[in-house]
Structure formats: structure tokens, C-alpha cells
Short mmCIF file of C-alpha atoms in Angstrom, two decimals:
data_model
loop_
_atom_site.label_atom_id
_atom_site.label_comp_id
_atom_site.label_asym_id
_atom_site.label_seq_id
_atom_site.Cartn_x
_atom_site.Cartn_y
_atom_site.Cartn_z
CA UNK O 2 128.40 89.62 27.51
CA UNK O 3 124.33 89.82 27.83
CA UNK O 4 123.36 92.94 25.97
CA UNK O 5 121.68 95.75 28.49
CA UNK O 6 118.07 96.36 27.09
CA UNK O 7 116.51 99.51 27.36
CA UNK O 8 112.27 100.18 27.48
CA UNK O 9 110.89 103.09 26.15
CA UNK O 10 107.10 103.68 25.34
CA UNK O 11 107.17 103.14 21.81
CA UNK O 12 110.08 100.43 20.91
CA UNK O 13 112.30 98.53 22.62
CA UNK O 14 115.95 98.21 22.38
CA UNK O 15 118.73 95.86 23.21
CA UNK O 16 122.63 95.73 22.89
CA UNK O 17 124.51 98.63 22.60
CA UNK O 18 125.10 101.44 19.75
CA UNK O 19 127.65 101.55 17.31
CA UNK O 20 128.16 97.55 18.30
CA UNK O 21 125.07 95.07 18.51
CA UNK O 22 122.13 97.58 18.81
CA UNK O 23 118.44 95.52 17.87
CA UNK O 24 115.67 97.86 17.90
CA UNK O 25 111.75 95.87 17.76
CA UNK O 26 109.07 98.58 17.30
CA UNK O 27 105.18 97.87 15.73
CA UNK O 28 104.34 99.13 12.30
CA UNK O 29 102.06 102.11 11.96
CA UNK O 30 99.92 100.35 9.06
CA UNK O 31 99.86 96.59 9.92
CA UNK O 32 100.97 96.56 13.72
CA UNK O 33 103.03 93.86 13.02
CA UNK O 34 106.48 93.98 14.82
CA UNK O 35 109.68 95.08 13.26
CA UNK O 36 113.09 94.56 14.30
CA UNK O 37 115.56 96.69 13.21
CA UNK O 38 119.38 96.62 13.37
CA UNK O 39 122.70 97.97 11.44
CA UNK O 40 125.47 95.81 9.31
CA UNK O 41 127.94 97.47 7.72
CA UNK O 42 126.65 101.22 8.26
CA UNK O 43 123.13 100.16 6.38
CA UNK O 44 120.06 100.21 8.51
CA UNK O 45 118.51 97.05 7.81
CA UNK O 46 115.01 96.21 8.94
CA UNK O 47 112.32 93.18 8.75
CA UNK O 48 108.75 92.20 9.54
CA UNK O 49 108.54 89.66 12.49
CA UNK O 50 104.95 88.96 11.33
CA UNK O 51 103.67 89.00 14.58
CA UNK O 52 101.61 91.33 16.74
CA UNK O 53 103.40 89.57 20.41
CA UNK O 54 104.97 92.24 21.91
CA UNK O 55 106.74 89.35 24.62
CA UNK O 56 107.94 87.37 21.83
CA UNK O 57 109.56 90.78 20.03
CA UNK O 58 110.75 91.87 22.77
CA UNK O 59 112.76 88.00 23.46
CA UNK O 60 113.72 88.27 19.84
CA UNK O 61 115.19 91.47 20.09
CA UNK O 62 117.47 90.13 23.21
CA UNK O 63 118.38 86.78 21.20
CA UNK O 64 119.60 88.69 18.14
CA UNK O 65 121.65 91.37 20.35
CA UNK O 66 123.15 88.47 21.95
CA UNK O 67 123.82 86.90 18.73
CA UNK O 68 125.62 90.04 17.47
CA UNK O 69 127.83 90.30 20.70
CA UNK O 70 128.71 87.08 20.43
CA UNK O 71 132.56 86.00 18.44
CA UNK O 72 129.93 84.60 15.32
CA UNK O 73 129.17 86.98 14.23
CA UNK O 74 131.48 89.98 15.38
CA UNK O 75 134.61 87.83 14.76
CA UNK O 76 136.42 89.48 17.92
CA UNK O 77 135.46 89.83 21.07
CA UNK O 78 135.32 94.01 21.26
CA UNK O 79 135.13 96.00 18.02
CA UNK O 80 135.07 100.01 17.64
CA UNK O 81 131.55 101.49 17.88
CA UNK O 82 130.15 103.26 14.25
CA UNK O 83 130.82 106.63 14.16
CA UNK O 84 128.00 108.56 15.56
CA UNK O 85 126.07 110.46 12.80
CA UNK O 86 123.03 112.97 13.03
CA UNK O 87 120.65 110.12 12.35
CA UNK O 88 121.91 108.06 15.32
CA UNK O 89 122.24 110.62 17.84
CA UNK O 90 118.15 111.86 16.67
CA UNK O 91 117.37 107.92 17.07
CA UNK O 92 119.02 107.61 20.83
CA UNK O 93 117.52 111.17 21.80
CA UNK O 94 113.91 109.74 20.35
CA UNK O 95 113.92 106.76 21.72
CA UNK O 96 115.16 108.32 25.22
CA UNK O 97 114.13 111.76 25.77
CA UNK O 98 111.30 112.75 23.43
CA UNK O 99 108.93 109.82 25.30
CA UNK O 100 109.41 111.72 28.26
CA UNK O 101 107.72 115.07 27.04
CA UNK O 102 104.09 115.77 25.98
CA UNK O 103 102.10 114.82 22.54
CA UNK O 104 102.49 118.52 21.52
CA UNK O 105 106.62 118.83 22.54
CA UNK O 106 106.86 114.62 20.95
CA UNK O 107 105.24 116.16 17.81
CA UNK O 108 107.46 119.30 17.45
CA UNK O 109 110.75 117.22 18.57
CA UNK O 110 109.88 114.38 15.31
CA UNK O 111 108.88 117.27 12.83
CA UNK O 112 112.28 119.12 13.81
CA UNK O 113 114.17 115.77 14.07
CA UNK O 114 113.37 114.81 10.15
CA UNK O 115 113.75 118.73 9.31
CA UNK O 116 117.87 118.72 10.63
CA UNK O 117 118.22 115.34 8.92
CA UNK O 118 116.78 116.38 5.55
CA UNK O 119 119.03 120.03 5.46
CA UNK O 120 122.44 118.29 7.25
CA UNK O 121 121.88 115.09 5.97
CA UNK O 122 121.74 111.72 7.82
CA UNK O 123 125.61 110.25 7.93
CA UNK O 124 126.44 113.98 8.98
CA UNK O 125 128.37 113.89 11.94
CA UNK O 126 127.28 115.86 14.65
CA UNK O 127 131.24 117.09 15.79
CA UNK O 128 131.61 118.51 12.54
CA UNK O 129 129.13 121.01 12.45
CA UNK O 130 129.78 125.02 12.71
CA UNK O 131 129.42 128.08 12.81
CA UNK O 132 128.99 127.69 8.97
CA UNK O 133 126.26 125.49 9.13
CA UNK O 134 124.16 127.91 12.22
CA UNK O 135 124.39 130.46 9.32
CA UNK O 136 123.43 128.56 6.40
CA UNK O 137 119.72 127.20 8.21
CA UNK O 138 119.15 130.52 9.57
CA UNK O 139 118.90 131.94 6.19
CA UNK O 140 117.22 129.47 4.16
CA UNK O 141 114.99 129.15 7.06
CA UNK O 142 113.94 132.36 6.96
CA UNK O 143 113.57 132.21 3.47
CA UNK O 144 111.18 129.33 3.59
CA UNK O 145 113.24 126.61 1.66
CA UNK O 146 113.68 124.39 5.08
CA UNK O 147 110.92 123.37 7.01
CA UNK O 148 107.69 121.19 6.15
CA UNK O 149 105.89 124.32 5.39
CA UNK O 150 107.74 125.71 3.05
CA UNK O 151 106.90 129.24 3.36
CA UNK O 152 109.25 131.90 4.98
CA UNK O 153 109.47 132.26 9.06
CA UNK O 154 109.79 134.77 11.55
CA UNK O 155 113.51 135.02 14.02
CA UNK O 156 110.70 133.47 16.48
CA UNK O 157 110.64 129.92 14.70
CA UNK O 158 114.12 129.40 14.04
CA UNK O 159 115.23 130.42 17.28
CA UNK O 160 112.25 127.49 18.01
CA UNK O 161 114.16 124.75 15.96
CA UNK O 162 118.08 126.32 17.33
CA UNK O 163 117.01 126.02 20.73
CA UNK O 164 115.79 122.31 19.70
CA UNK O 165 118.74 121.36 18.38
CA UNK O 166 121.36 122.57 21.09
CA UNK O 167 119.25 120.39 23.22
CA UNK O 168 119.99 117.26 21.85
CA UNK O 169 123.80 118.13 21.59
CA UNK O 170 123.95 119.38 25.16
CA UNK O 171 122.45 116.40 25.93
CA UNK O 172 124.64 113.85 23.98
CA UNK O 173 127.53 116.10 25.60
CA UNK O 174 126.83 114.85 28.80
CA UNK O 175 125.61 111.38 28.11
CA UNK O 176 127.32 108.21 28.28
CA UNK O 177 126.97 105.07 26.15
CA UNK O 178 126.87 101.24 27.65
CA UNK O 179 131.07 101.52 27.83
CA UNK O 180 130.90 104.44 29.86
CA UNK O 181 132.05 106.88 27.04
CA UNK O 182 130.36 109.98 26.13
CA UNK O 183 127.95 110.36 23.02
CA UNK O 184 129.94 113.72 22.19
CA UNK O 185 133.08 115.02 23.48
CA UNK O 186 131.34 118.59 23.35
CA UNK O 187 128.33 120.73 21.98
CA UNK O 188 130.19 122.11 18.71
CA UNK O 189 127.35 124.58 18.33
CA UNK O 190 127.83 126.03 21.94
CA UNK O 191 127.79 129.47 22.48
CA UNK O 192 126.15 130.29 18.92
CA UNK O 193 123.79 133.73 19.02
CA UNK O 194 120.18 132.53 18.02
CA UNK O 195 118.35 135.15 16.22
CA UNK O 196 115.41 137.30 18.65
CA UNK O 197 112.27 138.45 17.58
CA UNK O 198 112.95 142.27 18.58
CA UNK O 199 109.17 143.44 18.69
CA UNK O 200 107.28 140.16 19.76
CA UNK O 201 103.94 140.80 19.74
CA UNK O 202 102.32 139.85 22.94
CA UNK O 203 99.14 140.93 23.73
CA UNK O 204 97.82 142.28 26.91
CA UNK O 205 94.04 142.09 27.48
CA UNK O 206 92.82 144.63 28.91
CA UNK O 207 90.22 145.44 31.65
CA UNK O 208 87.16 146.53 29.28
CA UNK O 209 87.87 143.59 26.67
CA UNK O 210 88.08 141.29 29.61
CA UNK O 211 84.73 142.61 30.90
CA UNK O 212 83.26 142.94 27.43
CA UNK O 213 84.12 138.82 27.31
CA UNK O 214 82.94 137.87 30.87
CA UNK O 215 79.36 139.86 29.95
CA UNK O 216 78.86 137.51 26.67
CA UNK O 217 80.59 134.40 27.95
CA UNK O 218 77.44 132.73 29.28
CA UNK O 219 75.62 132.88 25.74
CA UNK O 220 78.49 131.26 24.32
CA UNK O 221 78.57 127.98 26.25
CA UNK O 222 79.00 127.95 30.47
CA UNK O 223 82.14 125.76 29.93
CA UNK O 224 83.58 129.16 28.42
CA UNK O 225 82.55 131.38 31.35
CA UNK O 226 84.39 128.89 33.70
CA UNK O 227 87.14 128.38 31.92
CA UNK O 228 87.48 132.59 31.46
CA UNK O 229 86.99 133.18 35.23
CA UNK O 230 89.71 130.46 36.03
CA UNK O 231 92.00 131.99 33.60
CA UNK O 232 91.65 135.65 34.66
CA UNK O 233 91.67 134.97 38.59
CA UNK O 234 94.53 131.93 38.60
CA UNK O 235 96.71 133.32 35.42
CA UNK O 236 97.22 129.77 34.77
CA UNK O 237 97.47 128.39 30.58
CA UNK O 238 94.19 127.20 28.71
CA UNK O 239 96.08 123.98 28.63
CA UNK O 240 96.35 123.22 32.12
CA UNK O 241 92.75 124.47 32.93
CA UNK O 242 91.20 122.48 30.49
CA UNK O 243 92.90 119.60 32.11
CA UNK O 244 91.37 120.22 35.63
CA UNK O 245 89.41 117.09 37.50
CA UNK O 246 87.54 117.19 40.68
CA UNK O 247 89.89 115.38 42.43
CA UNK O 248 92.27 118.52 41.90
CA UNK O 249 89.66 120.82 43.34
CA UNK O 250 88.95 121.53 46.74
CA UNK O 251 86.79 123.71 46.96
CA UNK O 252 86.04 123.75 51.08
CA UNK O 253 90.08 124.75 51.02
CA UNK O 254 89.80 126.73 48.46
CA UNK O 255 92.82 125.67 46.68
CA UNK O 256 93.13 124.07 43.07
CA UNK O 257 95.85 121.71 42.45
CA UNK O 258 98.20 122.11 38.75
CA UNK O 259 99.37 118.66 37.83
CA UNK O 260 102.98 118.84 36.41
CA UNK O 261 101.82 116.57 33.16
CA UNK O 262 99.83 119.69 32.43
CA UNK O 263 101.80 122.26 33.17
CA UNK O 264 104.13 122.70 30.09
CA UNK O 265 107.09 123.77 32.82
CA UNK O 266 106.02 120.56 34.41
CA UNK O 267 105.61 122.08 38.04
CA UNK O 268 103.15 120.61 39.74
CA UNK O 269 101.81 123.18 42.36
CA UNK O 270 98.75 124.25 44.13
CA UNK O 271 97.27 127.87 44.35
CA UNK O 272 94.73 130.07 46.19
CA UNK O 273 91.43 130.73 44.70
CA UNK O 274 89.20 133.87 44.76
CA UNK O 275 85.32 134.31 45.31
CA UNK O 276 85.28 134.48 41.56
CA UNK O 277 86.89 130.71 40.92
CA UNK O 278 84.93 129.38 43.47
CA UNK O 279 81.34 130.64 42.53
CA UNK O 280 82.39 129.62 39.01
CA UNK O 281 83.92 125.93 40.07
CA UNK O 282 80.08 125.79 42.17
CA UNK O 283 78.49 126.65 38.69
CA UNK O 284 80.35 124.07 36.57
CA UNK O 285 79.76 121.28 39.30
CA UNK O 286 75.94 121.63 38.96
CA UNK O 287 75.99 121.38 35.24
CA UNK O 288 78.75 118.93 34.56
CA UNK O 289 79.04 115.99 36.51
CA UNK O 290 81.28 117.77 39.47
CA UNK O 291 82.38 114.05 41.45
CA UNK O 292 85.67 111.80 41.20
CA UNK O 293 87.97 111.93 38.62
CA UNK O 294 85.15 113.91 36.24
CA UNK O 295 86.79 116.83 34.06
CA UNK O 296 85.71 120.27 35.50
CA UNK O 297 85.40 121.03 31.61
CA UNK O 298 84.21 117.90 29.52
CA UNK O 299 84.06 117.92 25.97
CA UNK O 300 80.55 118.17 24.68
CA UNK O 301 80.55 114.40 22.90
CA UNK O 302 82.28 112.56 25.82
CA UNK O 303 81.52 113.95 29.23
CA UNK O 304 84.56 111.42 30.52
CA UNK O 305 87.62 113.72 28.37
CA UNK O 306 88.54 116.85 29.05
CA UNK O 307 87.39 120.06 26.91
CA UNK O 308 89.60 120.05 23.52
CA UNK O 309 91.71 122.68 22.34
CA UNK O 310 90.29 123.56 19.17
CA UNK O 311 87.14 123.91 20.84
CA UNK O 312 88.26 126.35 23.78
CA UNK O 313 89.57 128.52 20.55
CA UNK O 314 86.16 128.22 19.05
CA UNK O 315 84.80 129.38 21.95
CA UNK O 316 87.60 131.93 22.42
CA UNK O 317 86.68 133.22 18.88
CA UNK O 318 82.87 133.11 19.19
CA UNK O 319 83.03 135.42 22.59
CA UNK O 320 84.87 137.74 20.55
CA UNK O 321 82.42 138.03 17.64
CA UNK O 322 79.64 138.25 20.30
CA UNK O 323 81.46 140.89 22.44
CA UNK O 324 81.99 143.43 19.64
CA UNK O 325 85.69 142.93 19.88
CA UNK O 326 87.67 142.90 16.70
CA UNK O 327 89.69 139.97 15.72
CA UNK O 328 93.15 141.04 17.00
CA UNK O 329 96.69 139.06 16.52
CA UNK O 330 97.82 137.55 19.97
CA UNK O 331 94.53 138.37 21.43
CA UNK O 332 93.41 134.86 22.96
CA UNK O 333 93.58 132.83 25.92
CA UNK O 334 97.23 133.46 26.38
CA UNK O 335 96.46 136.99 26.91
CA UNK O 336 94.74 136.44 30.11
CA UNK O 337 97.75 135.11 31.55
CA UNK O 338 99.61 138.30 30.79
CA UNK O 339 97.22 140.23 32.42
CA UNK O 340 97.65 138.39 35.38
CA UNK O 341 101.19 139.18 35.74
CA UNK O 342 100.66 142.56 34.83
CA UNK O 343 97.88 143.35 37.48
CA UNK O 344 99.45 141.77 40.29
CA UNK O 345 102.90 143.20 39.41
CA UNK O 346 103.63 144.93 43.02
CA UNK O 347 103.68 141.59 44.20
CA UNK O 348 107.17 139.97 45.10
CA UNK O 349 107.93 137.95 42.19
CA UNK O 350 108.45 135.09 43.99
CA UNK O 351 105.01 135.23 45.08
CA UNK O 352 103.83 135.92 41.89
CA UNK O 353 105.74 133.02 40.21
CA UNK O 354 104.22 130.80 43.04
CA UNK O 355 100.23 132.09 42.14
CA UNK O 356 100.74 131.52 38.54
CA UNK O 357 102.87 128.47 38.06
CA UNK O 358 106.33 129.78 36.55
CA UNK O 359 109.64 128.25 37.58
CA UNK O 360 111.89 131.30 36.22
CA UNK O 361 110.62 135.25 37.21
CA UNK O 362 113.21 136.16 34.16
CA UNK O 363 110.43 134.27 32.11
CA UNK O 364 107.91 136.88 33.90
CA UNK O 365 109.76 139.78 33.63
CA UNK O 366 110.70 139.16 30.01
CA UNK O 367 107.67 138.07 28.61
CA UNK O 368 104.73 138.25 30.56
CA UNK O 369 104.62 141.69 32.47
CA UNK O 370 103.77 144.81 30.51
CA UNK O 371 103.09 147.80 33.01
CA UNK O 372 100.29 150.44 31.81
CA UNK O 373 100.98 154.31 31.17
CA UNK O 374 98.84 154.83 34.58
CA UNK O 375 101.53 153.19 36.40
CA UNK O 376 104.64 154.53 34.80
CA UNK O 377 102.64 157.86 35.28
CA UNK O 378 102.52 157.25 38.91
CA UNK O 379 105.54 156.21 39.12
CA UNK O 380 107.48 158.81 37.74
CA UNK O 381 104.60 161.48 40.29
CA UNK O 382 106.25 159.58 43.25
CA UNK O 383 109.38 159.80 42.41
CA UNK O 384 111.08 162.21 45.60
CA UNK O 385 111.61 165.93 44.22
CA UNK O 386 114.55 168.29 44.97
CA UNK O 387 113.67 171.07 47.35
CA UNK O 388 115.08 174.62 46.69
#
């Protein structure tokens, strides 16, 4: 039987796990091709001293075929390998994690080699329990799992929890080539993750946000857009930052949100104010404002988009220059609270639609903090009993 090859955008794989799996992938140092493979529950791996990636890739399909074939298996169907930790984080990496963002690809590795390092790698994924949930909560907390080292907040392991009944949800409802499934169930389902009870998300508020918006052109203009856009749209740094001309129109009056910058990836388009629109005019005269041009460049390549250390630089500078003391949770992120807070009469499906959420539990639950004026009003409007 030809083996069923699979592409991803790092490696490429042939044959099928457990049975006659050949992985090819370059190395980081050299860039020469490597083809990796698995005899006798070892994972062996060589150097195809190359740097073809046609040629690995026809390698990788003769030695799958070669492993499939009664030479070397010495029957014509043997049981798969049992499928341990190591495995299951190899299938999900290879299938899954290309799919996301550098920032979610970067988190899903560094949790990846954290799990492997506390369960160890031959662990099998049915096998673990309620046992194990406890065990890396507490030493996770305590600082002696994780590449830092240092004690966490409920906030990051319920981070790494939620990571890891991912990939077993997943595996639960995937199948491999012979149609059989990678797990016969999530063993960890149903498992409380600890909560942060007091998270602390900040608000800003009107004065702070005026205080910033009177300093913002002294810091650089590419601030003062990108605060305008992020007050009157309510959208993240991350997907403003992003923006291009070709998502603007500007005689509509309408921006478009790309879904590979949205971190919900929900691509949408939205309503803009006066304010976005005198601001978008302002950017367009001093950056290069046609085609495909970022609406924010970065200052050393006016072709790439305005980095994200630098829009926290800037962040931080305003602040300094604005008389505003540093304050914990008090940065871009902020803005976008305020926008859910201001415009909180709205229906949240309108809402949700303005600001680019998928869930309004999401907005109720985190975003949306209403002010002592309002619950003051409130609770004045609230019908009274006549004598």
C-alpha cells in the first residue's frame, strides 16, 4: 500500500503513525534536511546532506514505502506503537500548531516541551488523572515547572490546562490513516482549572484617556493614530498595527479586520467615527497612505507594519509625558475595555459586531466594568412603591 503523505509548513511526513511514519524536516543550524523515523520504539534520525527540499520530500515517500512493504515489516499489517505524550505533541505540532499565529506556535512549543519534561515522553496520554491535574497545579504554582522557574499566578496554569485539554480533545476526535481514533476519550475531561478570583483588568478612564490623546502627538504621530483607532474601534493593538490601505476605505467609512490578525480569527468590517477618519487622513499624508502600505510602518522599514515592542514604547513614553503614573494593566488593552464599557447600553450583539468578539460571555466576563455613575442611576430609576 502507497503511504498517504501529509504537508505541513515546516516538515513533511509520509506513511502512517505507530506503523511506517518518515518525517523529513531542515535543520535549524545547517539547513540541511533530516529524515526522521521510529524502529523499535527509538526515534532514530539522520542528515540527508542536502538542502533539496523535492529530493527530501521523494526520499521521505521511498523510505515509507520501504517500511510498508513485507521487507522490512515481515507481515503485511502489524499493530500501531502505543501512542505516548511525545507522539500525540508531534501529530498535534505537525497538524494544528502551523495553523495558529507566531505568538499561539510559540506558546503551543514552550508548553509542548513543558508537559513532556513534568509527564515524561513514553507517558501515555489514557493514563493520566485526576492525580496528575493536581500534582502540576501545585508545583506550578510553586515555580518548579515551567521554563521560568519562578512561581505563577491561577492565571498561567489555567493558560497551560486549557492548552493541554486541547490537544486531548482534539486527539479524542481524530482519526489515524486506519480510520481509528488517536484517543478513545479526553481522560482529563471535566477537570476544574484553577481562576484567578480578582483579575486585575484595568479600565482607562476618560481623563487618562484625554491626558494621553493631549501628549500623543509629541510622542510620535504613529501613536496618536494608533490611540484614536483604539479608543473609537475598541479593536486590539495587534490587529491595528496590522492595518494596510487596502483595508481602509475611507470614502465608506468602514475599516476592514483581517481574521490572520484578529487573535479570534474573525475577519469583519466596522463603522468608523469623525475621529478615525480625520486620524486615518493624518497618517496617509505622513506615511505613504497607497496599496498594500501599512497605515502604521515601522520607523526602519516603511514596507512592515509598526512592531510591538515599539507601540509599548510608545505606550510607556505617553504615559511618562502625560503625568500618569505607571499602573499594572494600564496599556493598550485598556482601551479596549473602555470601549465595551462606554457603549454598554448597546445590544451586545451589536457591540460584539463593532468590536470584533465572537462570544458576548467573553464581553460580559471580562471586558465590561460599569462605573458608580451608572449603578447610581440605575438603582435612581429603579420604579418606587407608592403609599
Amino acid at each position: 500500500m502507497m503511504a498517504r503523505t501529509k504537508r505541513s509548513r515546516r516538515s513533511y511526513g509520509a506513511g502512517e503513525w505507530g506503523r511506517n511514519r518518515v518525517r523529513v524536516f531542515p535543520d535549524r543550524k545547517t539547513g540541511l534536511y533530516q529524515m526522521e523515523w521510529r524502529e523499535n520504539g527509538r526515534r532514530l534520525t539522520r542528515s540527508l546532506g542536502h538542502r533539496d527540499w523535492a529530493r527530501a520530500k521523494r526520499q521521505a515517500d521511498e523510505a515509507a514505502a520501504d517500511f510498508a512493504g513485507p521487507k522490512m515489516n515481515g507481515k503485511k499489517d502489524t499493530e500501531p506503537e502505543p501512542l505516548t505524550l511525545e507522539t500525540l505533541f508531534e501529530i498535534y505540532g505537525e497538524e494544528v500548531t502551523p495553523t495558529k499565529g507566531v505568538k499561539s506556535w510559540q506558546r503551543d512549543r514552550s508548553a509542548m516541551a513543558m508537559f513532556l519534561d513534568f509527564f515524561g515522553r513514553d507517558r501515555r496520554p489514557e493514563t493520566l488523572s485526576r492525580r496528575d491535574w493536581d500534582r502540576f497545579i501545585r508545583e506550578r504554582r510553586a515555580g518548579t515547572v515551567g521554563p521560568s522557574g519562578k512561581p505563577v499566578g491561577n492565571r498561567m496554569v489555567e493558560h497551560d490546562l486549557t492548552f493541554l485539554v486541547a490537544v486531548l480533545n482534539w486527539a479524542a476526535r481524530s482519526r489515524d490513516d486506519r480510520g481509528r481514533l488517536l484517543l478513545d476519550r479526553n481522560p482529563l475531561k471535566g477537570l476544574r482549572k484553577p481562576t484567578e478570583k480578582n483579575p486585575n483588568r484595568v479600565v482607562l478612564t476618560d481623563d487618562e484617556y484625554r491626558a494621553l490623546l493631549g501628549v500623543s502627538r509629541r510622542v510620535n504621530w504613529r501613536f496618536h493614530v494608533a490611540l484614536v483607532l483604539a479608543h473609537e474601534t475598541g479593536h486590539r493593538i495587534g490587529a491595528i498595527r496590522q492595518l494596510r490601505w487596502t483595508d481602509i476605505d475611507l470614502e465608506g467609512r468602514t475599516i476592514r479586520w483581517r481574521a490572520e490578525h484578529e487573535k479570534t480569527g474573525y475577519e469583519h468590517s466596522t463603522p468608523v467615527t469623525d475621529e478615525v477618519v480625520a486620524a486615518l487622513e493624518e497618517a496617509r499624508s505622513l506615511g505613504a497612505g497607497t496599496g498594500d502600505a501599512p497605515v502604521l510602518p515601522a520607523a526602519e522599514d516603511a514596507s512592515r507594519c509598526m512592531g510591538r515592542a515599539w507601540a509599548y514604547r510608545l505606550w510607556c513614553r505617553a504615559q511618562t509625558l502625560a503625568g500618569l503614573e505607571p499602573k499594572r494593566g494600564r496599556s493598550w488593552h485598556s482601551l479596549r475595555r473602555k470601549f465595551a464599557s462606554d457603549l454598554m447600553e448597546l445590544p451586545l450583539k451589536v457591540l460584539c459586531e463593532l468590536g470584533g468578539w465572537k462570544n458576548a460571555h467573553t464581553v460580559l466576563r471580562c471586558y465590561q466594568r460599569p462605573d458608580a455613575g451608572r449603578l447610581r442611576t440605575a438603582l435612581e430609576s429603579r420604579p418606587r412603591a407608592r403609599p
